[in-house]
Short mmCIF file of C-alpha atoms (C1' of nucleotides) in Angstrom, two decimals:
data_model
loop_
_atom_site.label_atom_id
_atom_site.label_comp_id
_atom_site.label_asym_id
_atom_site.label_seq_id
_atom_site.Cartn_x
_atom_site.Cartn_y
_atom_site.Cartn_z
CA MET A 1 -60.80 -5.62 -78.81
CA LYS A 2 -61.83 -9.20 -78.60
CA ARG A 3 -65.47 -10.13 -78.44
CA TRP A 4 -66.88 -13.41 -77.24
CA THR A 5 -69.97 -15.30 -78.31
CA THR A 6 -72.46 -16.82 -75.89
CA GLY A 7 -70.96 -20.27 -76.23
CA GLU A 8 -67.46 -19.08 -75.49
CA VAL A 9 -68.50 -17.08 -72.47
CA ALA A 10 -70.61 -19.94 -71.21
CA LYS A 11 -67.72 -22.36 -71.38
CA GLN A 12 -65.27 -19.90 -69.89
CA ARG A 13 -67.42 -19.07 -66.87
CA ASN A 14 -69.01 -22.45 -66.62
CA ILE A 15 -72.58 -21.33 -66.97
CA SER A 16 -75.21 -22.22 -69.54
CA VAL A 17 -75.96 -20.37 -72.73
CA ARG A 18 -79.54 -20.20 -71.62
CA THR A 19 -78.45 -18.30 -68.54
CA LEU A 20 -76.72 -15.67 -70.63
CA ARG A 21 -79.75 -15.28 -72.85
CA TYR A 22 -81.91 -15.04 -69.75
CA TYR A 23 -79.74 -12.32 -68.27
CA ASP A 24 -80.04 -10.47 -71.53
CA GLN A 25 -83.80 -10.95 -71.50
CA ILE A 26 -84.25 -9.53 -68.00
CA GLN A 27 -81.77 -6.77 -68.82
CA LEU A 28 -79.37 -7.84 -66.14
CA LEU A 29 -76.47 -8.25 -68.54
CA THR A 30 -76.97 -7.01 -72.10
CA PRO A 31 -74.07 -7.74 -74.43
CA SER A 32 -72.56 -4.54 -75.73
CA PHE A 33 -72.81 -5.67 -79.34
CA LYS A 34 -75.27 -7.57 -81.41
CA ASP A 35 -74.95 -8.93 -84.90
CA ASP A 36 -77.36 -7.80 -87.60
CA HIS A 37 -78.70 -11.32 -87.14
CA GLY A 38 -79.11 -10.89 -83.39
CA LYS A 39 -75.96 -12.80 -82.45
CA ARG A 40 -74.64 -11.68 -79.07
CA PHE A 41 -71.07 -10.48 -78.56
CA TYR A 42 -69.64 -9.81 -75.12
CA SER A 43 -66.83 -7.37 -74.44
CA GLU A 44 -64.28 -7.50 -71.67
CA ASP A 45 -66.35 -5.09 -69.64
CA ASP A 46 -69.31 -7.36 -70.08
CA LEU A 47 -67.28 -10.26 -68.76
CA PHE A 48 -66.22 -8.23 -65.77
CA LYS A 49 -69.81 -7.39 -65.06
CA LEU A 50 -70.71 -11.04 -65.45
CA GLU A 51 -68.00 -11.89 -62.96
CA LYS A 52 -69.61 -9.58 -60.45
CA ILE A 53 -72.97 -11.15 -61.09
CA ILE A 54 -71.58 -14.63 -60.57
CA ILE A 55 -69.97 -13.60 -57.31
CA LEU A 56 -73.13 -12.01 -56.01
CA LYS A 57 -75.10 -15.02 -57.13
CA SER A 58 -72.74 -17.26 -55.18
CA LEU A 59 -73.98 -15.35 -52.16
CA SER A 60 -77.49 -16.56 -53.01
CA LEU A 61 -78.61 -13.04 -53.75
CA PRO A 62 -81.68 -12.92 -55.97
CA LEU A 63 -81.02 -11.48 -59.40
CA GLU A 64 -83.27 -8.54 -58.68
CA ASP A 65 -81.04 -7.50 -55.79
CA ILE A 66 -77.97 -8.07 -57.91
CA ARG A 67 -79.26 -5.60 -60.45
CA MET A 68 -79.68 -3.04 -57.70
CA ILE A 69 -76.21 -3.62 -56.33
CA LEU A 70 -74.65 -3.36 -59.74
CA ASP A 71 -76.35 -0.03 -60.25
CA LYS A 72 -74.95 1.03 -56.90
CA LEU A 73 -77.03 1.13 -53.80
CA THR A 74 -76.15 0.94 -50.16
CA TYR A 75 -74.08 -2.17 -50.36
CA LYS A 76 -74.05 -2.62 -46.67
CA GLN A 77 -77.78 -2.61 -46.16
CA ILE A 78 -78.34 -5.24 -48.78
CA LEU A 79 -75.45 -7.37 -47.64
CA THR A 80 -76.28 -7.31 -43.96
CA SER A 81 -79.90 -8.07 -44.57
CA HIS A 82 -78.79 -10.83 -46.84
CA TYR A 83 -76.44 -12.08 -44.18
CA ASN A 84 -79.27 -12.27 -41.72
CA TYR A 85 -81.37 -14.09 -44.26
CA LEU A 86 -78.63 -16.64 -44.73
CA GLN A 87 -78.37 -17.14 -41.00
CA GLU A 88 -82.06 -17.86 -40.86
CA GLU A 89 -81.69 -20.36 -43.64
CA LEU A 90 -78.79 -21.90 -41.82
CA SER A 91 -80.68 -22.40 -38.61
CA LYS A 92 -83.60 -23.91 -40.49
CA LEU A 93 -81.25 -26.23 -42.30
CA GLN A 94 -79.56 -27.27 -39.11
CA THR A 95 -82.76 -28.23 -37.38
CA SER A 96 -83.75 -30.02 -40.54
CA ILE A 97 -80.48 -31.90 -40.51
CA SER A 98 -80.72 -32.91 -36.89
CA HIS A 99 -84.27 -34.12 -37.41
CA THR A 100 -83.21 -36.17 -40.37
CA ALA A 101 -80.30 -37.59 -38.48
CA SER A 102 -82.60 -38.59 -35.64
CA LEU A 103 -84.94 -40.30 -38.05
CA ILE A 104 -82.11 -42.21 -39.67
CA ASN A 105 -80.97 -43.26 -36.27
CA MET A 106 -84.43 -44.44 -35.39
CA ILE A 107 -84.58 -46.56 -38.50
CA ASP A 108 -81.39 -48.28 -37.49
CA LEU A 109 -82.65 -48.85 -34.02
CA GLU A 110 -86.15 -49.95 -34.80
CA GLU A 111 -85.80 -51.43 -38.25
CA SER A 112 -88.95 -49.74 -39.43
CA LEU A 113 -90.13 -46.24 -38.76
CA SER A 114 -92.77 -46.01 -36.10
CA TRP A 115 -94.77 -42.91 -36.64
CA GLU A 116 -95.71 -42.77 -33.02
CA ARG A 117 -92.08 -42.21 -32.18
CA VAL A 118 -91.73 -39.55 -34.79
CA SER A 119 -94.80 -37.75 -33.58
CA GLU A 120 -93.52 -38.03 -30.06
CA MET A 121 -90.24 -36.50 -31.05
CA VAL A 122 -91.85 -33.56 -32.75
CA GLN A 123 -94.33 -33.25 -29.97
CA ASN A 124 -91.49 -33.04 -27.49
CA SER A 125 -89.79 -30.29 -29.33
CA ARG A 126 -93.10 -28.47 -29.31
CA LYS A 127 -93.54 -29.04 -25.63
CA ASN A 128 -90.02 -27.86 -24.91
CA ALA A 129 -90.60 -24.78 -26.95
CA LYS A 130 -93.03 -23.58 -24.34
CA LYS A 131 -91.63 -25.17 -21.22
CA TRP A 132 -89.26 -22.34 -20.43
CA MET A 133 -92.28 -20.20 -19.74
CA ASP A 134 -92.62 -21.95 -16.42
CA TYR A 135 -89.78 -19.82 -15.20
CA PHE A 136 -92.07 -16.82 -15.21
CA PRO A 137 -94.87 -16.12 -12.75
CA GLU A 138 -98.43 -16.37 -14.01
CA GLU A 139 -99.12 -12.68 -14.54
CA GLU A 140 -96.17 -12.35 -16.85
CA LYS A 141 -96.99 -15.41 -18.87
CA ALA A 142 -99.92 -13.67 -20.47
CA ILE A 143 -97.69 -10.92 -21.77
CA LEU A 144 -95.17 -13.45 -22.98
CA GLN A 145 -97.87 -15.41 -24.73
CA GLU A 146 -98.86 -12.33 -26.63
CA SER A 147 -95.49 -10.81 -27.18
CA LEU A 148 -93.80 -13.93 -28.45
CA PRO A 149 -96.65 -15.14 -30.62
CA ASN A 150 -95.45 -18.26 -32.37
CA LEU A 151 -92.42 -20.02 -31.13
CA SER A 152 -92.59 -22.26 -34.15
CA ASN A 153 -89.92 -22.32 -36.82
CA ASN A 154 -91.56 -19.55 -38.75
CA ASP A 155 -91.47 -16.99 -36.05
CA LYS A 156 -89.67 -13.92 -37.25
CA THR A 157 -88.67 -12.62 -33.86
CA ILE A 158 -86.93 -15.77 -32.80
CA GLN A 159 -85.21 -15.89 -36.14
CA LYS A 160 -83.97 -12.37 -35.62
CA TYR A 161 -82.63 -13.40 -32.25
CA ILE A 162 -80.86 -16.34 -33.75
CA GLY A 163 -79.43 -14.13 -36.45
CA LEU A 164 -78.11 -11.76 -33.83
CA LEU A 165 -76.67 -14.58 -31.77
CA ARG A 166 -74.83 -15.88 -34.78
CA ARG A 167 -73.48 -12.47 -35.57
CA MET A 168 -72.19 -12.15 -32.04
CA GLU A 169 -70.56 -15.55 -32.23
CA TRP A 170 -68.97 -14.49 -35.46
CA CYS A 171 -67.67 -11.28 -33.92
CA ILE A 172 -66.20 -13.19 -31.04
CA GLN A 173 -64.47 -15.57 -33.37
CA HIS A 174 -63.03 -12.71 -35.37
CA ASN A 175 -61.93 -10.75 -32.31
CA ILE A 176 -64.27 -7.87 -32.95
CA THR A 177 -64.96 -6.12 -29.68
CA PRO A 178 -68.43 -5.16 -28.54
CA GLU A 179 -67.15 -1.59 -28.43
CA SER A 180 -67.02 -1.35 -32.23
CA ASP A 181 -69.42 -0.12 -34.88
CA GLU A 182 -70.62 -3.64 -35.44
CA GLY A 183 -71.15 -4.03 -31.71
CA ALA A 184 -73.19 -0.88 -31.60
CA GLN A 185 -75.22 -2.06 -34.55
CA ILE A 186 -75.91 -5.37 -32.86
CA ALA A 187 -76.82 -3.65 -29.63
CA SER A 188 -79.36 -1.43 -31.31
CA GLU A 189 -80.91 -4.38 -33.10
CA LEU A 190 -80.97 -6.35 -29.88
CA ILE A 191 -82.75 -3.55 -28.13
CA GLU A 192 -85.16 -3.20 -31.01
CA VAL A 193 -86.07 -6.86 -30.99
CA SER A 194 -86.30 -6.92 -27.23
CA ASN A 195 -88.63 -3.97 -27.25
CA GLU A 196 -90.71 -5.63 -29.92
CA SER A 197 -90.99 -8.67 -27.70
CA PHE A 198 -91.30 -7.24 -24.27
CA GLN A 199 -93.01 -3.96 -24.97
CA GLU A 200 -90.59 -1.87 -22.97
CA ASP A 201 -90.97 -3.96 -19.84
CA ASN A 202 -87.35 -3.93 -18.74
CA ASN A 203 -87.99 -6.01 -15.71
CA LEU A 204 -89.44 -8.80 -17.79
CA MET A 205 -86.64 -8.53 -20.26
CA GLU A 206 -83.99 -8.94 -17.57
CA LYS A 207 -85.66 -12.09 -16.37
CA PHE A 208 -85.82 -13.46 -19.87
CA TRP A 209 -82.09 -13.06 -20.28
CA GLU A 210 -81.54 -14.74 -16.95
CA VAL A 211 -83.56 -17.71 -18.12
CA ARG A 212 -81.58 -17.90 -21.30
CA LYS A 213 -78.44 -18.58 -19.32
CA LEU A 214 -79.86 -21.93 -18.28
CA PRO A 215 -78.83 -24.95 -20.34
CA ALA A 216 -80.74 -25.55 -23.55
CA GLU A 217 -82.17 -28.93 -22.64
CA GLU A 218 -83.89 -27.35 -19.70
CA THR A 219 -85.45 -24.42 -21.46
CA GLY A 220 -85.91 -25.68 -24.99
CA LEU A 221 -84.59 -22.35 -26.16
CA TYR A 222 -81.77 -21.77 -28.52
CA PRO A 223 -78.68 -22.00 -26.32
CA ILE A 224 -76.54 -19.01 -25.48
CA SER A 225 -72.96 -19.34 -24.36
CA GLU A 226 -71.41 -17.32 -21.61
CA GLU A 227 -69.22 -15.45 -24.05
CA VAL A 228 -72.12 -14.41 -26.20
CA LEU A 229 -74.07 -13.24 -23.20
CA GLU A 230 -71.14 -11.21 -22.05
CA PHE A 231 -70.71 -9.83 -25.53
CA ALA A 232 -74.36 -8.82 -25.65
CA GLU A 233 -74.19 -7.15 -22.28
CA ARG A 234 -71.06 -5.25 -23.20
CA CYS A 235 -72.61 -4.18 -26.51
CA ILE A 236 -75.62 -2.76 -24.77
CA ALA A 237 -73.56 -1.19 -22.03
CA TYR A 238 -71.40 0.46 -24.69
CA VAL A 239 -74.36 1.93 -26.48
CA THR A 240 -76.30 3.06 -23.45
CA THR A 241 -73.40 5.02 -21.99
CA MET B 1 -116.58 -39.85 -35.70
CA LYS B 2 -115.77 -36.21 -36.00
CA ARG B 3 -114.95 -34.71 -39.33
CA TRP B 4 -113.19 -31.42 -39.93
CA THR B 5 -113.53 -28.91 -42.73
CA THR B 6 -110.62 -27.34 -44.55
CA GLY B 7 -110.81 -24.18 -42.48
CA GLU B 8 -110.75 -26.03 -39.20
CA VAL B 9 -107.84 -28.22 -40.21
CA ALA B 10 -105.97 -25.25 -41.56
CA LYS B 11 -106.31 -23.36 -38.31
CA GLN B 12 -105.48 -26.38 -36.21
CA ARG B 13 -102.27 -27.25 -38.05
CA ASN B 14 -101.40 -23.71 -38.91
CA ILE B 15 -101.32 -24.15 -42.65
CA SER B 16 -103.31 -22.48 -45.38
CA VAL B 17 -106.55 -23.73 -46.88
CA ARG B 18 -104.93 -23.43 -50.26
CA THR B 19 -102.29 -25.91 -49.12
CA LEU B 20 -104.94 -28.46 -48.22
CA ARG B 21 -106.69 -28.03 -51.53
CA TYR B 22 -103.35 -28.35 -53.27
CA TYR B 23 -102.55 -31.58 -51.45
CA ASP B 24 -105.92 -32.87 -52.54
CA GLN B 25 -105.24 -31.81 -56.10
CA ILE B 26 -101.92 -33.59 -56.33
CA GLN B 27 -103.44 -36.58 -54.54
CA LEU B 28 -101.04 -36.30 -51.65
CA LEU B 29 -103.79 -36.03 -49.07
CA THR B 30 -107.33 -36.66 -50.24
CA PRO B 31 -110.00 -36.12 -47.60
CA SER B 32 -111.85 -39.34 -46.91
CA PHE B 33 -115.23 -37.70 -47.44
CA LYS B 34 -116.64 -35.15 -49.77
CA ASP B 35 -119.96 -33.40 -49.69
CA ASP B 36 -122.32 -33.76 -52.61
CA HIS B 37 -121.27 -30.17 -53.23
CA GLY B 38 -117.58 -31.01 -53.15
CA LYS B 39 -116.95 -29.79 -49.62
CA ARG B 40 -113.99 -31.57 -48.05
CA PHE B 41 -114.18 -33.39 -44.74
CA TYR B 42 -111.11 -34.75 -43.00
CA SER B 43 -111.15 -37.69 -40.62
CA GLU B 44 -108.80 -38.38 -37.75
CA ASP B 45 -106.76 -40.66 -39.95
CA ASP B 46 -106.49 -37.89 -42.48
CA LEU B 47 -105.18 -35.59 -39.78
CA PHE B 48 -102.63 -38.17 -38.76
CA LYS B 49 -101.49 -38.50 -42.32
CA LEU B 50 -101.30 -34.73 -42.55
CA GLU B 51 -99.16 -34.70 -39.43
CA LYS B 52 -96.73 -37.04 -41.13
CA ILE B 53 -96.66 -34.85 -44.18
CA ILE B 54 -95.94 -31.78 -42.12
CA ILE B 55 -93.10 -33.53 -40.34
CA LEU B 56 -91.54 -34.74 -43.54
CA LYS B 57 -91.96 -31.31 -45.04
CA SER B 58 -90.11 -29.84 -42.09
CA LEU B 59 -87.20 -31.93 -43.27
CA SER B 60 -87.32 -30.05 -46.57
CA LEU B 61 -88.37 -33.18 -48.40
CA PRO B 62 -90.12 -32.43 -51.69
CA LEU B 63 -93.77 -33.44 -51.75
CA GLU B 64 -93.09 -36.04 -54.40
CA ASP B 65 -90.74 -37.87 -52.06
CA ILE B 66 -93.18 -37.51 -49.24
CA ARG B 67 -95.79 -39.31 -51.24
CA MET B 68 -93.38 -42.16 -51.80
CA ILE B 69 -92.51 -42.40 -48.14
CA LEU B 70 -96.13 -42.37 -47.13
CA ASP B 71 -96.87 -45.19 -49.53
CA LYS B 72 -93.98 -47.10 -48.00
CA LEU B 73 -90.66 -47.35 -49.67
CA THR B 74 -87.22 -47.89 -48.28
CA TYR B 75 -87.32 -45.15 -45.72
CA LYS B 76 -83.64 -45.34 -45.20
CA GLN B 77 -82.64 -44.77 -48.78
CA ILE B 78 -84.74 -41.69 -49.10
CA LEU B 79 -83.72 -40.30 -45.77
CA THR B 80 -80.02 -40.85 -46.20
CA SER B 81 -80.03 -39.38 -49.65
CA HIS B 82 -81.99 -36.52 -48.28
CA TYR B 83 -79.49 -36.17 -45.47
CA ASN B 84 -76.70 -35.92 -47.97
CA TYR B 85 -78.62 -33.36 -49.91
CA LEU B 86 -79.04 -31.27 -46.80
CA GLN B 87 -75.34 -31.52 -46.08
CA GLU B 88 -74.60 -30.23 -49.53
CA GLU B 89 -76.97 -27.36 -48.99
CA LEU B 90 -75.33 -26.68 -45.67
CA SER B 91 -71.85 -26.48 -47.08
CA LYS B 92 -73.04 -24.21 -49.86
CA LEU B 93 -74.76 -22.02 -47.32
CA GLN B 94 -71.70 -21.88 -45.15
CA THR B 95 -69.40 -20.74 -47.91
CA SER B 96 -72.09 -18.28 -48.88
CA ILE B 97 -72.18 -16.97 -45.35
CA SER B 98 -68.46 -16.63 -45.01
CA HIS B 99 -68.26 -14.82 -48.34
CA THR B 100 -70.96 -12.44 -47.26
CA ALA B 101 -69.26 -11.85 -43.95
CA SER B 102 -66.02 -11.07 -45.74
CA LEU B 103 -67.75 -8.62 -48.00
CA ILE B 104 -69.43 -6.89 -45.08
CA ASN B 105 -66.08 -6.67 -43.38
CA MET B 106 -64.55 -5.18 -46.48
CA ILE B 107 -67.18 -2.51 -46.60
CA ASP B 108 -66.37 -1.50 -43.07
CA LEU B 109 -62.68 -1.41 -43.80
CA GLU B 110 -62.78 0.32 -47.13
CA GLU B 111 -65.97 2.33 -46.92
CA SER B 112 -66.94 1.38 -50.44
CA LEU B 113 -66.70 -1.98 -52.12
CA SER B 114 -63.78 -2.33 -54.44
CA TRP B 115 -64.54 -4.97 -56.98
CA GLU B 116 -60.89 -5.59 -57.52
CA ARG B 117 -60.66 -6.87 -53.97
CA VAL B 118 -63.70 -9.03 -54.39
CA SER B 119 -62.38 -10.51 -57.58
CA GLU B 120 -59.07 -11.08 -55.91
CA MET B 121 -60.76 -12.89 -53.08
CA VAL B 122 -62.65 -15.19 -55.35
CA GLN B 123 -59.62 -15.61 -57.53
CA ASN B 124 -57.63 -16.72 -54.52
CA SER B 125 -60.12 -19.33 -53.57
CA ARG B 126 -59.95 -20.56 -57.13
CA LYS B 127 -56.20 -20.61 -57.06
CA ASN B 128 -56.18 -22.52 -53.82
CA ALA B 129 -58.64 -24.96 -55.20
CA LYS B 130 -56.03 -26.18 -57.63
CA LYS B 131 -52.86 -25.62 -55.65
CA TRP B 132 -52.93 -29.01 -53.98
CA MET B 133 -52.29 -30.55 -57.35
CA ASP B 134 -48.67 -29.56 -57.02
CA TYR B 135 -48.27 -32.49 -54.70
CA PHE B 136 -48.58 -34.81 -57.64
CA PRO B 137 -46.01 -35.44 -60.34
CA GLU B 138 -46.68 -34.14 -63.82
CA GLU B 139 -47.90 -37.36 -65.42
CA GLU B 140 -50.58 -37.78 -62.85
CA LYS B 141 -51.79 -34.23 -63.03
CA ALA B 142 -53.32 -34.87 -66.41
CA ILE B 143 -55.45 -37.65 -65.02
CA LEU B 144 -56.43 -35.55 -62.07
CA GLN B 145 -57.34 -32.66 -64.32
CA GLU B 146 -59.68 -34.92 -66.19
CA SER B 147 -60.99 -36.95 -63.34
CA LEU B 148 -61.77 -34.09 -61.03
CA PRO B 149 -63.23 -31.79 -63.66
CA ASN B 150 -64.44 -28.70 -61.84
CA LEU B 151 -63.33 -27.98 -58.36
CA SER B 152 -65.79 -25.14 -58.22
CA ASN B 153 -68.74 -25.04 -55.88
CA ASN B 154 -70.94 -26.85 -58.33
CA ASP B 155 -68.86 -29.92 -58.66
CA LYS B 156 -70.88 -32.95 -57.75
CA THR B 157 -67.99 -35.18 -56.84
CA ILE B 158 -66.55 -32.83 -54.30
CA GLN B 159 -69.99 -32.33 -52.87
CA LYS B 160 -70.34 -36.07 -52.49
CA TYR B 161 -67.03 -36.14 -50.69
CA ILE B 162 -68.11 -33.41 -48.37
CA GLY B 163 -71.34 -35.20 -47.71
CA LEU B 164 -69.46 -38.36 -46.81
CA LEU B 165 -67.08 -36.47 -44.58
CA ARG B 166 -69.95 -34.94 -42.71
CA ARG B 167 -71.58 -38.31 -42.31
CA MET B 168 -68.38 -39.72 -40.86
CA GLU B 169 -68.05 -36.79 -38.48
CA TRP B 170 -71.61 -37.41 -37.42
CA CYS B 171 -70.93 -41.11 -36.83
CA ILE B 172 -67.92 -40.29 -34.74
CA GLN B 173 -69.92 -37.87 -32.65
CA HIS B 174 -72.61 -40.46 -32.11
CA ASN B 175 -70.21 -43.27 -31.31
CA ILE B 176 -71.14 -45.32 -34.31
CA THR B 177 -68.24 -47.57 -35.17
CA PRO B 178 -66.91 -47.99 -38.70
CA GLU B 179 -67.73 -51.67 -38.33
CA SER B 180 -71.48 -51.04 -38.55
CA ASP B 181 -74.01 -51.03 -41.35
CA GLU B 182 -73.67 -47.32 -41.68
CA GLY B 183 -69.90 -47.69 -41.82
CA ALA B 184 -70.20 -50.27 -44.56
CA GLN B 185 -72.55 -48.00 -46.46
CA ILE B 186 -70.14 -45.12 -46.18
CA ALA B 187 -67.24 -47.29 -47.25
CA SER B 188 -69.02 -48.44 -50.38
CA GLU B 189 -69.95 -44.89 -51.29
CA LEU B 190 -66.42 -43.74 -50.63
CA ILE B 191 -65.08 -46.42 -52.90
CA GLU B 192 -67.64 -45.56 -55.53
CA VAL B 193 -66.75 -41.89 -55.54
CA SER B 194 -63.05 -42.65 -55.47
CA ASN B 195 -63.40 -44.94 -58.43
CA GLU B 196 -65.38 -42.30 -60.24
CA SER B 197 -62.57 -39.87 -59.61
CA PHE B 198 -59.48 -41.95 -59.99
CA GLN B 199 -60.61 -44.52 -62.50
CA GLU B 200 -59.41 -47.50 -60.52
CA ASP B 201 -55.91 -46.15 -60.12
CA ASN B 202 -55.31 -47.24 -56.54
CA ASN B 203 -51.85 -45.82 -56.39
CA LEU B 204 -53.10 -42.38 -57.30
CA MET B 205 -55.92 -42.68 -54.84
CA GLU B 206 -53.60 -43.51 -52.00
CA LYS B 207 -51.55 -40.44 -52.72
CA PHE B 208 -54.62 -38.29 -52.83
CA TRP B 209 -55.59 -39.40 -49.36
CA GLU B 210 -52.08 -38.69 -48.17
CA VAL B 211 -52.34 -35.18 -49.49
CA ARG B 212 -55.65 -34.73 -47.78
CA LYS B 213 -54.00 -35.18 -44.44
CA LEU B 214 -52.11 -31.95 -44.91
CA PRO B 215 -53.63 -28.83 -43.36
CA ALA B 216 -56.35 -27.13 -45.30
CA GLU B 217 -54.62 -23.80 -45.81
CA GLU B 218 -51.86 -25.59 -47.62
CA THR B 219 -53.98 -27.61 -49.99
CA GLY B 220 -57.10 -25.52 -50.40
CA LEU B 221 -59.07 -28.71 -49.99
CA TYR B 222 -61.83 -29.32 -47.55
CA PRO B 223 -60.02 -30.28 -44.35
CA ILE B 224 -60.09 -33.79 -42.94
CA SER B 225 -59.36 -34.50 -39.32
CA GLU B 226 -57.29 -37.41 -38.09
CA GLU B 227 -60.33 -39.10 -36.63
CA VAL B 228 -62.28 -38.95 -39.83
CA LEU B 229 -59.36 -40.30 -41.78
CA GLU B 230 -59.03 -43.17 -39.38
CA PHE B 231 -62.75 -43.75 -39.54
CA ALA B 232 -62.63 -43.88 -43.32
CA GLU B 233 -59.72 -46.28 -43.32
CA ARG B 234 -61.42 -48.55 -40.83
CA CYS B 235 -64.65 -48.47 -42.82
CA ILE B 236 -62.88 -49.55 -45.95
CA ALA B 237 -60.83 -52.13 -44.14
CA TYR B 238 -64.01 -53.55 -42.66
CA VAL B 239 -65.70 -53.87 -46.02
CA THR B 240 -62.76 -55.21 -47.96
CA THR B 241 -62.18 -58.07 -45.54
"C1'" DT C 1 -72.63 -28.95 -105.37
"C1'" DA C 2 -75.57 -31.25 -102.26
"C1'" DT C 3 -75.59 -32.68 -97.69
"C1'" DA C 4 -74.71 -32.83 -92.93
"C1'" DC C 5 -73.04 -30.85 -88.75
"C1'" DT C 6 -72.23 -27.15 -85.52
"C1'" DT C 7 -73.48 -23.01 -83.37
"C1'" DG C 8 -76.35 -19.45 -82.83
"C1'" DA C 9 -81.36 -17.38 -82.06
"C1'" DT C 10 -86.23 -17.38 -80.71
"C1'" DG C 11 -90.48 -18.72 -78.64
"C1'" DA C 12 -92.99 -21.54 -75.48
"C1'" DC C 13 -93.84 -24.76 -71.99
"C1'" DG C 14 -92.20 -27.15 -67.48
"C1'" DT C 15 -90.47 -26.96 -62.83
"C1'" DT C 16 -92.05 -26.22 -56.86
"C1'" DA C 17 -95.44 -25.35 -53.61
"C1'" DC C 18 -98.28 -22.88 -53.11
"C1'" DG C 19 -100.26 -17.11 -52.97
"C1'" DT C 20 -103.49 -14.45 -54.91
"C1'" DC C 21 -107.16 -12.98 -57.54
"C1'" DA C 22 -111.90 -13.53 -59.78
"C1'" DC C 23 -116.09 -15.48 -59.53
"C1'" DC C 24 -119.72 -18.86 -57.93
"C1'" DT C 25 -122.57 -21.19 -54.20
"C1'" DG C 26 -125.08 -22.81 -49.89
"C1'" DC C 27 -126.44 -21.30 -45.54
"C1'" DA C 28 -127.34 -18.61 -41.29
"C1'" DA C 29 -128.10 -13.85 -39.23
"C1'" DG C 30 -130.01 -9.41 -39.15
"C1'" DC D 1 -134.30 -9.79 -48.67
"C1'" DT D 2 -129.88 -8.58 -48.37
"C1'" DT D 3 -125.54 -9.43 -46.30
"C1'" DG D 4 -121.71 -11.99 -44.87
"C1'" DC D 5 -119.15 -15.94 -44.36
"C1'" DA D 6 -117.11 -20.25 -45.31
"C1'" DG D 7 -116.63 -23.23 -48.85
"C1'" DG D 8 -115.68 -24.38 -53.90
"C1'" DT D 9 -113.19 -24.11 -58.80
"C1'" DG D 10 -110.22 -22.36 -62.36
"C1'" DA D 11 -106.41 -19.54 -63.76
"C1'" DC D 12 -102.38 -16.82 -63.46
"C1'" DG D 13 -97.89 -15.54 -60.97
"C1'" DT D 14 -93.58 -16.71 -58.69
"C1'" DA D 15 -87.37 -17.61 -59.60
"C1'" DA D 16 -84.15 -18.92 -62.52
"C1'" DC D 17 -83.48 -21.10 -65.62
"C1'" DG D 18 -83.93 -26.48 -68.28
"C1'" DT D 19 -85.69 -28.40 -72.10
"C1'" DC D 20 -87.81 -29.01 -76.24
"C1'" DA D 21 -89.11 -27.57 -81.18
"C1'" DT D 22 -87.99 -24.88 -84.95
"C1'" DC D 23 -85.22 -21.86 -87.83
"C1'" DA D 24 -80.95 -19.57 -89.88
"C1'" DA D 25 -76.01 -19.00 -90.95
"C1'" DG D 26 -71.66 -20.78 -91.60
"C1'" DT D 27 -68.44 -24.67 -92.16
"C1'" DA D 28 -66.90 -29.35 -93.28
"C1'" DT D 29 -67.48 -33.35 -95.85
"C1'" DA D 30 -68.90 -36.64 -99.70
#
DNA sequence: TATACTTGATGACGTTACGTCACCTGCAAG
DNA sequence: CTTGCAGGTGACGTAACGTCATCAAGTATA
C-alpha cells in the first residue's frame, strides 16, 4: 500500500500543501496515517476522498456543505439549492458585465467618463424597474408595492423567479418535458413564489403573467420567451390536474 | 445647505450604517463635517460621491479600485481589466453550473449519486482537455506541454484566451470593427498571450489557430466561431501593418 | 564531519467588506 | 428621573486559504 506525503499529493492534484493542512485542521480530510513526528501520509482512499472534495469544490460548494455531502445527506436538496444559488450569481454577474461593458463603451464615446451619464444610466434602470407597474390599475398597485418589496438586485423573490426561469430554459434545451418530475418541481416552486408575491390573488397573478409577455424594454422586467411561458403554463397545468 | 446623518443616508441609499462608518474608516468616503462629538454629517457632494461608489460596487469592483477610480486614474484600464475579470468569473460559473446540472440529472437517473460516474465525468473533461494535442506532431507536443502548463480550470493563460474571445464576441455584437482602438488593444493582448504560450514560434502558433477552427467536441477546447476567428485575424492584420 | 539544502510541521497574522456584539454618550419624551 | 433612541468607538468573526517566521528531520555536498 503506497502512501503519499503532503507535497506529493499537492503536486499530483495541483493544490497547495497549505490547503491539505487546512483540510486536516478543519477535519474535512484527515490523512489516515501520521508519523510519530506528525508527518502526514495519505492513502489511496484518502486521495479518492480528496478527489470528491475537489469536484464538489469546483461546483463552488462551501467546504461546510462538502463535509455534509461526504457524510451522506440528501444530495439532491443540496445540489438543487446550490444550483439556484449559482443561477443567482450568474444573473448578478451578467448585469455586472453589461454595466461594465456600457461604461467601457461610454469611455470610448466620450473620452472621459461623465458621471452624470452614469447616474442617468443607473437611474434609468431604476425607473424601468418600476415602470411595468403602470400596466396595473391603481388599486392593485398598492398590493404590488407591498408584495414585491424591493425590485432592486438584492430582492430574493425576483432572484427566485430568475432562477426558475433559467431552470425552465435549461429543461427546454435538454428536451425535458413539463410533464416530468422536474416540471412538477418547478411548477410547485412557481406556485409557491407566486403565492408569496400575490398573496393568493389569482386574478392579479394572471395579469402579472400577461404583462411579462411584453418585450423587456417596455416593462423593464427580466424577459420571458414564448417557449418558457408555455413551459411554465404546461408545468402548472400538469400539476393542477 | 442640508446635511445628513449616517442613519438618514443609510436609509436613503439602502445601505447599512456600519458600511458608512467603514467607508469613513478606510478613507473611502469621509463625511465633510464632523460634530465636536464625532457625529458624522454628509453633504450633497458626499452623497454624490457615495452614489458613484455604489455604482462601481455594483460592478463588483473592490473598494481599493474604487478609491483609485474616484481619485482619477485611467478609467479604461481599470474597467477593461475588470471586464476581463468578470468574464473569467462568468466562464467559471458557467462550467460550475453545467457540472451541477449534470449531477442533478444523474441523481434523477440513478437515484443515488455514484461517485464512479462523477469521477468518470470529470476524467473525461480532463481527457478532452488534452486530446487536441494529437493534432500536433511529436516534437511539438513537448513544447506545448511546457508552454501550456495546466489546461485545468485554474490556468491563467486559457482564462485570458477566453476573456479575449468574449471581448471579440462582444465587439462583433456591437458592430465594433477590428480596425478600431479596441481591436488594436485586443490584437496586442492576443499577441502577448500567444507569445507567452508559444515562445515566439510563429509556425506552431499558426497551427494552433488552425486546430482551434475544428469543432469543440473534437478538440475539447473552448470553441471559436468563424466570425471571431476572422475578427482576430483582422485585428492582428490591422496592427501588424 | 560540518554545512547547506530540501521537505515537512506548527503557529500566527493578513486578506474582503462588512455583521454583530458590548459598551458609552447626548438628547428628547414621558 | 428614568427610558429610549440615535449616534459613537473598539473588537471579534467570517471563508479559505496565502504568507511569513521558526523549528526539526533527513539528505547531499564540501
